[in-house]
């Protein structure tokens, strides 16, 4: 993309309405704009980030055999009356009436709809297990939308739902999802720690929230420092092997990690003092086994091997895709701007032409730009160099390819790595090879 012709409205000043750094930077880097309280438009660079995150989430869901569907944002109130949640959900649910006075709602989540779709299709244990997911906008009329896309009212979520014949198989589905989540966050370039979460009135211990540690997070967290040095994904885990999964799951969930609400002081005292860590975190994912709650309430059963009818065991598994855009920035920035992890960056590199109009500079820049016009943001504006450096740092491209008149004559450029500030004087080809490898 050519910066001179792009819709990338960067701001020099900090917007007054933004209280936390990721919100400030998302506005300043021209990623989003608010259109109503807690509702955002995603501009070209922001949309690329959202798509990059979604794609990684999708690939990791697919890799454990989950199948993608796309359910609508609007749902019939009747569905929710069948589960009993229509009245229970409260004012966070946006309720709508159509011209025939039929009651609809903008979905805050999809348990009812997926259970109904499942019931229309699957009749026998032979078709189990099933894991279905979609990446779709949700609406929750949050009391206090804040922190930009981190707590919006309309937000993008990946939600997956598993259906199993019995508890043991549901646990395996849960463990596979845990594995997929850790791989997802690792690929996104962030560390999200799984913490035991509240299972509410249904009970059972199978619920984990995934939190990115950041001082501005809304949840207080307590964890064993053993979690910091643990590389969970060192060895490949075979998802077809229940034994390998079980071992992996134990390793990941054994060290103490809990949010404020789940903090158990007795267990905490058992963690050696030098390994106790307290901090704050942003919830970016949540996995939950809830058994037959919905299949029972909505009377959706399948035939079992012995001919009886049984209610399938379910789990649901959310990832806050749009919240992640903010949470990643919260975890990865400095005083000059965003530092995008390579996998989610809207552009691999910015090409900074320090002397637009200079024949050699222009030619070198055009040559680099044409290698991949999608991956490169070409700063071809006639602005002074300082403004270009500042904008590139603000937008957080992993690399900056700096093209000045003197070095361009020798076919050389300066390559800067945003995360470390390291600079290298390289030939155009060597610089391209480095950038495109990352
Ligand atoms: P929170 O405790 O932050 O309100 P939640 O527990 O209500 O979230 P879930 O129902 O578990 O949320 O939804 C799955 C994921 O969707 C969350 O882990 C979070 O990443 C994301 N999410 C939930 N609410 C919002 C929101 N208002 N804005 C952006 N993302 C959200
Ligand atoms: Mg949650």
Coordinates of N, CA and C in Angstrom, one line a residue, residues 139 150 356:
X139 N -22.9 -9.1 20.3 CA -23.2 -7.8 20.9 C -23.6 -8.1 22.4
X150 N -11.1 -3.4 23.7 CA -10.9 -4.4 24.8 C -12.2 -4.7 25.5
X356 N 11.9 11.7 -1.6 CA 11.0 11.5 -2.7 C 11.3 12.5 -3.8

